[in-house]
Amino acid sequence: ESQQRYLEWAAKLHEIGISVAYSGYHRHSAYIIANADMPGFSRDDQMLLASLIRVHRRKLATLFRETPPLRSEFALRLAVILRIAVLLHRARSPQPLPHVQFQASGRKVVLSLPGRWQIFFLR
């Protein structure tokens, strides 16, 4: 499985639910992804994407109820990275974002940002 592919897909699709309603758009986005005809995506792919999109806001706990156990660590890592990416790009500023480096190992993600930014750890 390519983590980068899933992350790119989730990042591109996470706001699709705004066309339904801004309030709870992450839930609308997840519903659309889970139920749309998406040629080239397996049912498991769609469920993983829907889960990532649903938990990019609010509670991560639902991710574990909806993700097969063998993919839960993989999904958790991607969910954390997607949350960080959404936060960094939230303002949609034309200014370039800082250079971001991260390392992921098991359930730990280390994110390094320069200057006034901080380092985040997830355990």
PDB file of C-alpha atoms in Angstrom:
ATOM      1  CA  GLU A   1       0.000   0.000   0.000  1.00  0.00           C
ATOM      2  CA  SER A   2       1.268   3.433  -0.817  1.00  0.00           C
ATOM      3  CA  GLN A   3       0.756   5.806   2.091  1.00  0.00           C
ATOM      4  CA  GLN A   4       1.412   8.772  -0.153  1.00  0.00           C
ATOM      5  CA  ARG A   5      -1.324   7.771  -2.609  1.00  0.00           C
ATOM      6  CA  TYR A   6      -3.962   7.441   0.107  1.00  0.00           C
ATOM      7  CA  LEU A   7      -2.874  10.703   1.674  1.00  0.00           C
ATOM      8  CA  GLU A   8      -3.063  12.543  -1.669  1.00  0.00           C
ATOM      9  CA  TRP A   9      -6.509  11.126  -2.398  1.00  0.00           C
ATOM     10  CA  ALA A  10      -7.815  12.020   1.060  1.00  0.00           C
ATOM     11  CA  ALA A  11      -6.363  15.547   0.838  1.00  0.00           C
ATOM     12  CA  LYS A  12      -7.970  16.131  -2.561  1.00  0.00           C
ATOM     13  CA  LEU A  13     -11.360  14.734  -1.518  1.00  0.00           C
ATOM     14  CA  HIS A  14     -11.721  15.817   2.118  1.00  0.00           C
ATOM     15  CA  GLU A  15     -13.770  18.951   1.328  1.00  0.00           C
ATOM     16  CA  ILE A  16     -16.138  17.439  -1.234  1.00  0.00           C
ATOM     17  CA  GLY A  17     -18.928  17.476   1.379  1.00  0.00           C
ATOM     18  CA  ILE A  18     -18.887  21.276   1.584  1.00  0.00           C
ATOM     19  CA  SER A  19     -21.154  21.201  -1.480  1.00  0.00           C
ATOM     20  CA  VAL A  20     -23.774  19.556   0.749  1.00  0.00           C
ATOM     21  CA  ALA A  21     -23.308  21.753   3.833  1.00  0.00           C
ATOM     22  CA  TYR A  22     -20.394  23.417   5.578  1.00  0.00           C
ATOM     23  CA  SER A  23     -21.613  22.260   8.958  1.00  0.00           C
ATOM     24  CA  GLY A  24     -20.338  18.728   9.372  1.00  0.00           C
ATOM     25  CA  TYR A  25     -18.751  18.723   5.928  1.00  0.00           C
ATOM     26  CA  HIS A  26     -16.275  16.026   7.001  1.00  0.00           C
ATOM     27  CA  ARG A  27     -19.203  13.656   7.629  1.00  0.00           C
ATOM     28  CA  HIS A  28     -20.823  14.562   4.303  1.00  0.00           C
ATOM     29  CA  SER A  29     -17.484  14.062   2.536  1.00  0.00           C
ATOM     30  CA  ALA A  30     -17.010  10.660   4.146  1.00  0.00           C
ATOM     31  CA  TYR A  31     -20.550   9.600   3.212  1.00  0.00           C
ATOM     32  CA  ILE A  32     -20.046  10.611  -0.426  1.00  0.00           C
ATOM     33  CA  ILE A  33     -16.719   8.750  -0.644  1.00  0.00           C
ATOM     34  CA  ALA A  34     -18.121   5.653   1.051  1.00  0.00           C
ATOM     35  CA  ASN A  35     -21.159   5.475  -1.236  1.00  0.00           C
ATOM     36  CA  ALA A  36     -20.012   6.834  -4.600  1.00  0.00           C
ATOM     37  CA  ASP A  37     -19.224   4.688  -7.616  1.00  0.00           C
ATOM     38  CA  MET A  38     -15.451   5.074  -7.788  1.00  0.00           C
ATOM     39  CA  PRO A  39     -14.006   2.925 -10.576  1.00  0.00           C
ATOM     40  CA  GLY A  40     -10.466   1.828  -9.802  1.00  0.00           C
ATOM     41  CA  PHE A  41     -11.043   1.880  -6.034  1.00  0.00           C
ATOM     42  CA  SER A  42     -11.816  -1.269  -4.101  1.00  0.00           C
ATOM     43  CA  ARG A  43     -14.502  -1.190  -1.435  1.00  0.00           C
ATOM     44  CA  ASP A  44     -11.744  -1.336   1.203  1.00  0.00           C
ATOM     45  CA  ASP A  45      -9.991   1.634  -0.434  1.00  0.00           C
ATOM     46  CA  GLN A  46     -13.193   3.662  -0.308  1.00  0.00           C
ATOM     47  CA  MET A  47     -13.853   2.735   3.314  1.00  0.00           C
ATOM     48  CA  LEU A  48     -10.313   3.690   4.322  1.00  0.00           C
ATOM     49  CA  LEU A  49     -10.573   7.031   2.497  1.00  0.00           C
ATOM     50  CA  ALA A  50     -13.994   7.704   4.012  1.00  0.00           C
ATOM     51  CA  SER A  51     -12.629   6.952   7.487  1.00  0.00           C
ATOM     52  CA  LEU A  52      -9.604   9.218   7.019  1.00  0.00           C
ATOM     53  CA  ILE A  53     -11.822  12.028   5.795  1.00  0.00           C
ATOM     54  CA  ARG A  54     -14.363  11.584   8.592  1.00  0.00           C
ATOM     55  CA  VAL A  55     -11.721  11.774  11.330  1.00  0.00           C
ATOM     56  CA  HIS A  56      -9.675  14.656   9.933  1.00  0.00           C
ATOM     57  CA  ARG A  57     -11.844  16.685  12.306  1.00  0.00           C
ATOM     58  CA  ARG A  58     -13.125  15.607  15.694  1.00  0.00           C
ATOM     59  CA  LYS A  59     -12.618  12.174  17.285  1.00  0.00           C
ATOM     60  CA  LEU A  60      -9.997   9.717  16.100  1.00  0.00           C
ATOM     61  CA  ALA A  61     -11.673   6.903  18.047  1.00  0.00           C
ATOM     62  CA  THR A  62     -14.187   6.257  15.253  1.00  0.00           C
ATOM     63  CA  LEU A  63     -11.293   5.426  12.941  1.00  0.00           C
ATOM     64  CA  PHE A  64     -10.635   2.226  14.870  1.00  0.00           C
ATOM     65  CA  ARG A  65     -14.263   1.102  14.753  1.00  0.00           C
ATOM     66  CA  GLU A  66     -14.347   1.457  10.962  1.00  0.00           C
ATOM     67  CA  THR A  67     -10.870   0.283   9.950  1.00  0.00           C
ATOM     68  CA  PRO A  68      -9.816  -3.367   9.740  1.00  0.00           C
ATOM     69  CA  PRO A  69      -7.331  -4.172  12.547  1.00  0.00           C
ATOM     70  CA  LEU A  70      -4.482  -4.853  10.118  1.00  0.00           C
ATOM     71  CA  ARG A  71      -4.822  -1.346   8.689  1.00  0.00           C
ATOM     72  CA  SER A  72      -5.492   0.588  11.891  1.00  0.00           C
ATOM     73  CA  GLU A  73      -1.895   1.684  12.526  1.00  0.00           C
ATOM     74  CA  PHE A  74      -1.529   2.648   8.867  1.00  0.00           C
ATOM     75  CA  ALA A  75      -4.822   4.582   9.035  1.00  0.00           C
ATOM     76  CA  LEU A  76      -3.916   6.337  12.281  1.00  0.00           C
ATOM     77  CA  ARG A  77      -0.630   7.574  10.820  1.00  0.00           C
ATOM     78  CA  LEU A  78      -2.381   8.891   7.707  1.00  0.00           C
ATOM     79  CA  ALA A  79      -5.165  10.515   9.745  1.00  0.00           C
ATOM     80  CA  VAL A  80      -2.644  12.414  11.853  1.00  0.00           C
ATOM     81  CA  ILE A  81      -0.696  13.585   8.793  1.00  0.00           C
ATOM     82  CA  LEU A  82      -3.921  14.630   7.020  1.00  0.00           C
ATOM     83  CA  ARG A  83      -4.986  16.662  10.077  1.00  0.00           C
ATOM     84  CA  ILE A  84      -1.645  18.459  10.118  1.00  0.00           C
ATOM     85  CA  ALA A  85      -1.770  19.123   6.367  1.00  0.00           C
ATOM     86  CA  VAL A  86      -5.295  20.563   6.626  1.00  0.00           C
ATOM     87  CA  LEU A  87      -4.226  22.824   9.507  1.00  0.00           C
ATOM     88  CA  LEU A  88      -1.163  24.059   7.639  1.00  0.00           C
ATOM     89  CA  HIS A  89      -3.134  24.812   4.479  1.00  0.00           C
ATOM     90  CA  ARG A  90      -6.263  26.148   6.175  1.00  0.00           C
ATOM     91  CA  ALA A  91      -5.631  29.818   5.317  1.00  0.00           C
ATOM     92  CA  ARG A  92      -4.924  28.969   1.660  1.00  0.00           C
ATOM     93  CA  SER A  93      -2.344  31.715   1.694  1.00  0.00           C
ATOM     94  CA  PRO A  94      -0.307  32.305  -1.454  1.00  0.00           C
ATOM     95  CA  GLN A  95       2.739  32.423   0.832  1.00  0.00           C
ATOM     96  CA  PRO A  96       4.736  29.210   0.644  1.00  0.00           C
ATOM     97  CA  LEU A  97       4.418  26.877   3.597  1.00  0.00           C
ATOM     98  CA  PRO A  98       7.496  26.129   5.679  1.00  0.00           C
ATOM     99  CA  HIS A  99       9.560  23.085   4.821  1.00  0.00           C
ATOM    100  CA  VAL A 100       8.042  20.210   6.764  1.00  0.00           C
ATOM    101  CA  GLN A 101       9.857  17.021   7.694  1.00  0.00           C
ATOM    102  CA  PHE A 102       8.271  14.083   9.413  1.00  0.00           C
ATOM    103  CA  GLN A 103       9.180  10.601  10.454  1.00  0.00           C
ATOM    104  CA  ALA A 104       6.671   7.912  11.236  1.00  0.00           C
ATOM    105  CA  SER A 105       7.378   4.738  13.132  1.00  0.00           C
ATOM    106  CA  GLY A 106       4.625   2.591  14.535  1.00  0.00           C
ATOM    107  CA  ARG A 107       2.187   4.816  16.385  1.00  0.00           C
ATOM    108  CA  LYS A 108       4.643   7.694  16.649  1.00  0.00           C
ATOM    109  CA  VAL A 109       4.806  10.608  14.220  1.00  0.00           C
ATOM    110  CA  VAL A 110       7.495  13.255  14.623  1.00  0.00           C
ATOM    111  CA  LEU A 111       6.892  16.476  12.717  1.00  0.00           C
ATOM    112  CA  SER A 112       9.636  19.083  12.395  1.00  0.00           C
ATOM    113  CA  LEU A 113       8.903  22.638  11.304  1.00  0.00           C
ATOM    114  CA  PRO A 114      11.425  25.481  11.183  1.00  0.00           C
ATOM    115  CA  GLY A 115      11.445  28.819  12.969  1.00  0.00           C
ATOM    116  CA  ARG A 116       8.447  29.735  15.055  1.00  0.00           C
ATOM    117  CA  TRP A 117       6.799  26.374  14.449  1.00  0.00           C
ATOM    118  CA  GLN A 118       6.925  23.576  17.024  1.00  0.00           C
ATOM    119  CA  ILE A 119       7.594  19.864  16.951  1.00  0.00           C
ATOM    120  CA  PHE A 120       4.582  17.633  17.477  1.00  0.00           C
ATOM    121  CA  PHE A 121       4.619  14.109  18.812  1.00  0.00           C
ATOM    122  CA  LEU A 122       1.856  11.523  18.743  1.00  0.00           C
ATOM    123  CA  ARG A 123       2.182   8.484  20.944  1.00  0.00           C
TER     124      ARG A 123
END
